[in-house]
XYZ file of C-alpha atoms in Angstrom:
344
model
C 192.600 -51.335 -9.832
C 189.398 -49.595 -8.754
C 188.993 -45.887 -8.123
C 187.556 -44.057 -5.138
C 187.951 -40.630 -3.565
C 189.184 -39.557 -0.159
C 191.117 -37.076 1.955
C 194.894 -37.183 2.116
C 198.187 -35.598 1.174
C 200.416 -36.528 -1.749
C 203.756 -34.856 -1.227
C 204.678 -32.563 1.634
C 201.372 -30.701 2.054
C 200.397 -29.733 5.609
C 196.629 -30.043 5.132
C 194.441 -32.813 3.784
C 192.785 -32.326 0.420
C 190.365 -34.323 -1.696
C 192.204 -36.893 -3.821
C 191.395 -39.609 -6.302
C 192.613 -42.915 -4.873
C 193.140 -46.437 -6.154
C 192.045 -49.578 -4.344
C 193.134 -53.060 -5.349
C 190.841 -55.317 -7.298
C 189.193 -57.793 -4.946
C 191.195 -60.894 -4.102
C 189.200 -64.077 -3.434
C 188.898 -63.407 0.336
C 188.375 -59.623 0.096
C 185.321 -57.484 0.668
C 184.760 -53.949 -0.594
C 183.217 -51.589 1.952
C 181.429 -48.304 1.424
C 182.889 -46.285 4.285
C 180.158 -44.364 6.089
C 181.859 -43.165 9.290
C 185.514 -42.947 10.265
C 186.869 -41.804 13.611
C 189.629 -39.210 13.909
C 192.435 -40.494 16.116
C 195.391 -38.620 17.620
C 197.535 -41.033 15.606
C 196.099 -39.515 12.422
C 197.200 -36.043 13.500
C 200.660 -37.280 14.512
C 201.007 -39.063 11.162
C 200.181 -35.909 9.219
C 202.460 -33.729 11.349
C 205.359 -36.161 10.839
C 204.663 -36.794 7.153
C 207.753 -36.292 5.012
C 206.386 -36.951 1.531
C 204.444 -39.389 -0.597
C 200.830 -40.428 -0.262
C 199.165 -40.434 3.148
C 195.464 -41.168 3.635
C 194.651 -41.492 7.362
C 191.745 -43.296 9.009
C 191.782 -46.609 10.879
C 188.521 -46.914 12.829
C 185.506 -47.086 10.574
C 182.090 -48.544 9.879
C 180.296 -49.089 6.618
C 178.424 -51.495 4.370
C 179.694 -54.354 2.198
C 179.243 -53.540 -1.487
C 181.068 -56.494 -3.068
C 182.576 -59.794 -1.942
C 185.265 -62.056 -3.369
C 184.379 -65.648 -4.382
C 185.927 -67.196 -1.248
C 184.204 -64.865 1.229
C 181.918 -66.801 3.589
C 181.273 -64.495 6.547
C 179.769 -61.473 4.793
C 177.327 -60.653 2.037
C 176.538 -57.493 0.124
C 174.530 -55.174 2.364
C 176.044 -56.310 5.670
C 177.062 -53.617 8.149
C 180.693 -54.015 9.167
C 183.479 -52.378 11.145
C 187.253 -52.336 10.605
C 190.060 -51.264 12.912
C 193.738 -50.408 12.612
C 194.940 -53.881 11.560
C 194.069 -55.349 8.165
C 196.423 -58.326 7.932
C 199.078 -60.355 9.769
C 201.328 -63.322 9.062
C 198.755 -65.732 10.526
C 201.466 -68.224 11.489
C 203.502 -66.878 14.414
C 202.782 -67.717 18.051
C 200.982 -64.407 18.546
C 198.712 -64.843 15.534
C 197.933 -68.415 16.541
C 196.961 -67.091 19.987
C 194.505 -64.649 18.408
C 196.737 -61.662 19.144
C 197.327 -60.517 15.588
C 198.072 -57.059 17.005
C 201.362 -58.504 18.316
C 202.263 -60.356 15.093
C 205.972 -61.235 15.161
C 206.308 -59.983 11.582
C 204.347 -56.829 12.555
C 200.719 -56.514 11.496
C 199.710 -54.692 8.343
C 198.209 -51.380 9.396
C 195.109 -49.877 7.816
C 197.165 -46.981 6.499
C 200.882 -46.502 6.154
C 201.354 -50.277 6.240
C 202.870 -52.638 3.699
C 200.536 -54.994 1.873
C 201.792 -58.523 2.465
C 201.053 -59.702 -1.085
C 202.034 -56.879 -3.446
C 204.221 -54.641 -1.236
C 202.127 -51.519 -1.804
C 201.518 -48.958 0.958
C 198.057 -49.091 2.488
C 195.838 -45.999 2.323
C 193.314 -45.395 5.069
C 189.598 -44.926 5.469
C 189.199 -41.182 5.051
C 187.727 -42.397 1.770
C 184.477 -43.616 0.309
C 185.683 -47.182 -0.243
C 188.047 -49.583 1.490
C 189.056 -53.103 0.409
C 190.067 -55.549 3.143
C 190.452 -59.282 3.862
C 187.227 -60.548 5.369
C 189.147 -61.964 8.366
C 189.937 -58.440 9.548
C 186.416 -57.077 9.209
C 183.805 -57.433 11.949
C 180.065 -57.655 11.769
C 178.593 -54.478 13.265
C 175.972 -55.622 15.764
C 172.434 -54.424 15.202
C 171.491 -51.581 17.493
C 174.945 -50.004 17.678
C 175.005 -46.514 16.176
C 177.531 -46.759 13.314
C 178.991 -43.308 14.008
C 179.406 -43.944 17.724
C 180.732 -47.443 17.045
C 183.548 -46.361 14.708
C 185.951 -45.293 17.522
C 185.446 -48.631 19.256
C 187.733 -50.171 16.628
C 190.769 -48.222 17.897
C 190.156 -46.250 21.087
C 187.703 -48.840 22.353
C 189.805 -51.951 21.825
C 192.883 -50.166 23.214
C 191.250 -49.802 26.641
C 189.165 -52.990 26.430
C 192.302 -55.138 26.193
C 193.771 -54.235 29.629
C 190.397 -54.167 31.391
C 189.475 -57.581 30.009
C 192.887 -59.220 30.423
C 193.165 -57.985 34.019
C 189.801 -59.533 34.884
C 187.979 -56.321 35.764
C 184.490 -56.980 37.065
C 182.231 -56.547 40.107
C 184.324 -55.760 43.158
C 187.269 -54.401 41.160
C 188.327 -50.858 41.999
C 189.278 -49.114 38.747
C 190.682 -45.640 38.174
C 190.929 -44.045 34.730
C 193.519 -41.281 34.358
C 192.590 -38.811 31.643
C 189.093 -38.229 30.266
C 189.538 -37.999 26.507
C 188.905 -40.278 23.552
C 190.473 -43.287 25.280
C 189.547 -42.375 28.838
C 185.825 -41.856 28.380
C 185.523 -45.311 26.797
C 187.608 -46.856 29.587
C 185.129 -45.374 32.070
C 182.142 -46.711 30.134
C 183.663 -50.186 29.888
C 184.675 -50.328 33.562
C 181.199 -49.257 34.649
C 179.529 -51.777 32.317
C 181.823 -54.513 33.663
C 180.509 -53.748 37.139
C 183.660 -52.167 38.588
C 183.784 -49.371 41.134
C 185.025 -46.642 38.804
C 186.885 -43.396 39.532
C 188.262 -40.751 37.170
C 191.656 -39.161 37.837
C 191.772 -35.686 36.312
C 193.956 -32.599 36.548
C 190.816 -30.476 36.776
C 187.819 -30.606 39.095
C 185.832 -29.315 36.124
C 185.658 -32.833 34.701
C 183.673 -34.141 37.686
C 180.245 -33.603 36.133
C 181.282 -35.266 32.871
C 182.840 -38.183 34.742
C 179.667 -38.849 36.677
C 177.522 -38.599 33.542
C 179.675 -41.386 32.112
C 178.953 -43.499 35.183
C 182.014 -42.893 37.388
C 181.295 -42.933 41.104
C 184.157 -40.631 42.114
C 186.729 -38.143 40.837
C 190.238 -37.571 42.192
C 191.948 -34.324 41.205
C 195.579 -35.222 40.499
C 196.813 -31.669 41.098
C 195.480 -31.739 44.678
C 198.126 -33.366 46.943
C 195.563 -34.092 49.655
C 193.266 -35.958 47.269
C 196.164 -37.993 45.893
C 197.326 -38.853 49.403
C 193.828 -39.982 50.343
C 193.751 -42.271 47.278
C 197.055 -43.987 48.088
C 196.977 -47.797 47.530
C 193.283 -47.594 46.643
C 192.825 -49.061 43.142
C 193.245 -52.584 41.819
C 193.630 -51.316 38.250
C 194.631 -47.874 37.014
C 194.246 -47.296 33.271
C 196.472 -44.360 32.321
C 195.244 -42.814 29.059
C 197.233 -39.566 29.278
C 198.924 -38.983 25.916
C 201.590 -36.466 27.005
C 204.837 -37.486 28.778
C 204.300 -37.515 32.555
C 205.620 -38.923 35.822
C 204.126 -42.355 36.526
C 205.035 -42.181 40.227
C 201.830 -40.510 41.449
C 199.726 -43.020 39.506
C 201.652 -46.006 40.863
C 201.080 -44.502 44.292
C 197.321 -44.974 44.017
C 197.624 -48.610 42.842
C 196.714 -51.126 45.553
C 198.951 -53.971 46.680
C 199.387 -56.477 43.827
C 197.518 -54.058 41.578
C 198.379 -52.891 38.075
C 199.003 -49.619 36.300
C 198.268 -50.058 32.585
C 199.812 -47.244 30.542
C 198.043 -46.955 27.173
C 198.183 -43.228 26.396
C 201.828 -42.195 26.093
C 203.876 -44.658 24.059
C 207.255 -42.966 24.438
C 210.031 -43.665 26.969
C 209.129 -43.613 30.653
C 211.218 -43.601 33.815
C 210.042 -45.663 36.765
C 211.502 -45.740 40.276
C 211.808 -49.362 41.354
C 210.599 -48.462 44.862
C 207.278 -47.317 43.369
C 206.793 -50.897 42.172
C 208.451 -52.664 45.076
C 206.281 -51.211 47.846
C 203.062 -53.139 47.318
C 204.306 -55.571 44.634
C 202.771 -53.319 42.008
C 202.846 -54.041 38.294
C 203.317 -51.776 35.280
C 201.948 -52.955 31.945
C 200.585 -51.659 28.671
C 198.372 -52.721 25.778
C 197.775 -51.743 22.192
C 194.897 -52.486 19.873
C 193.620 -56.064 19.942
C 193.437 -59.323 18.053
C 190.486 -60.636 16.077
C 188.836 -62.609 18.945
C 189.130 -59.759 21.465
C 187.787 -57.190 19.013
C 184.795 -59.362 18.165
C 184.148 -59.965 21.888
C 184.342 -56.238 22.585
C 181.764 -55.451 19.905
C 179.425 -58.112 21.290
C 179.846 -56.648 24.788
C 179.138 -53.153 23.473
C 175.962 -54.356 21.789
C 174.805 -56.090 24.965
C 175.498 -53.063 27.185
C 174.808 -50.227 24.744
C 178.351 -48.867 24.814
C 179.467 -46.503 22.054
C 181.767 -43.498 21.969
C 180.511 -39.987 22.628
C 181.164 -38.392 19.254
C 180.903 -35.154 17.337
C 180.091 -36.026 13.729
C 181.417 -33.719 11.014
C 181.093 -33.862 7.232
C 184.381 -35.220 5.923
C 185.054 -31.939 4.103
C 185.717 -30.434 7.559
C 188.533 -32.893 8.299
C 191.182 -30.155 8.619
C 188.979 -28.346 11.146
C 188.746 -31.590 13.116
C 192.546 -31.922 13.089
C 193.040 -28.330 14.267
C 190.553 -28.746 17.096
C 191.993 -32.119 18.101
C 195.430 -30.516 18.447
C 193.790 -28.152 20.980
C 191.893 -31.010 22.679
C 188.677 -29.233 21.689
C 186.434 -32.292 21.415
C 184.251 -34.392 23.705
C 185.247 -37.052 23.118
C 185.907 -38.235 19.568
C 185.490 -36.694 16.143
C 183.887 -38.910 13.531
C 183.814 -38.046 9.849
C 180.664 -38.666 7.830
C 181.951 -39.766 4.410
C 178.594 -39.354 2.653
C 179.743 -36.031 1.188
C 182.275 -37.957 -0.918
C 179.525 -39.751 -2.828
């Protein structure tokens, strides 16, 4: 085993502290990565809040530099800039994996942290650490020109909203609405605009209008204003709902156009849908989560071509608990990213 250092809990602690961690020795197809930047996701906060004991090291959207490569590695060399997301392995044999949708692996993908290593059965520890070891297949070359701090959230928040926009064929002439303007939502707006869609933000507050337009949105609909919602009825071909709290989907289905789609990617709990909200207009309700290797690589190439990165607030990793506290209060625009250099 090889040693590194990171931020986590070992036991039932409620705050993250600096820990010595072990990484596996490199297997033939592994690379070792010096983690430079790691995004802070709501999932990380939920994982800590629900943690019942044992080791937990969060972090599943990160960028860094290859420091060592196994003898069978062909795609990367020492010194290459890379990015890794929330999936670090899959069975590679099921129909989903063969379709390039490793995120839907029938045997469930191995997650970057809190997952089960497919070879030795150990629990994976995440990238709030100075080093991570991963199969080269699940690492991505970070395109030149992309800021590594701003690119880190692309590997989770970015691919989560890229998947529905891309699979639904969003492009010039498509009318897209993005509900919620947070870590997911602001990237959905950037992607929709870069894809050439007519883009609108749906927000509970008119105070988000200036931010929405800075991100490239052409319009804002205030969801708490009944008149504005009524005026937007049957207006959008695609509505990407990034709201993380439980909420009624009815008003959002109401603004979907005939044969259009509401893609719910924010709240992953149970939802109740009135059939009539789907029936009138032949509307569709779908969802998405993360992405497979081909889609993630395509997203990064698109981001490089169009200059898309997340709007981030970068903090030294020693301030990780501050980031968690502020994220619980939604006090960030739009994604925290930890700079792991202070772990050197």
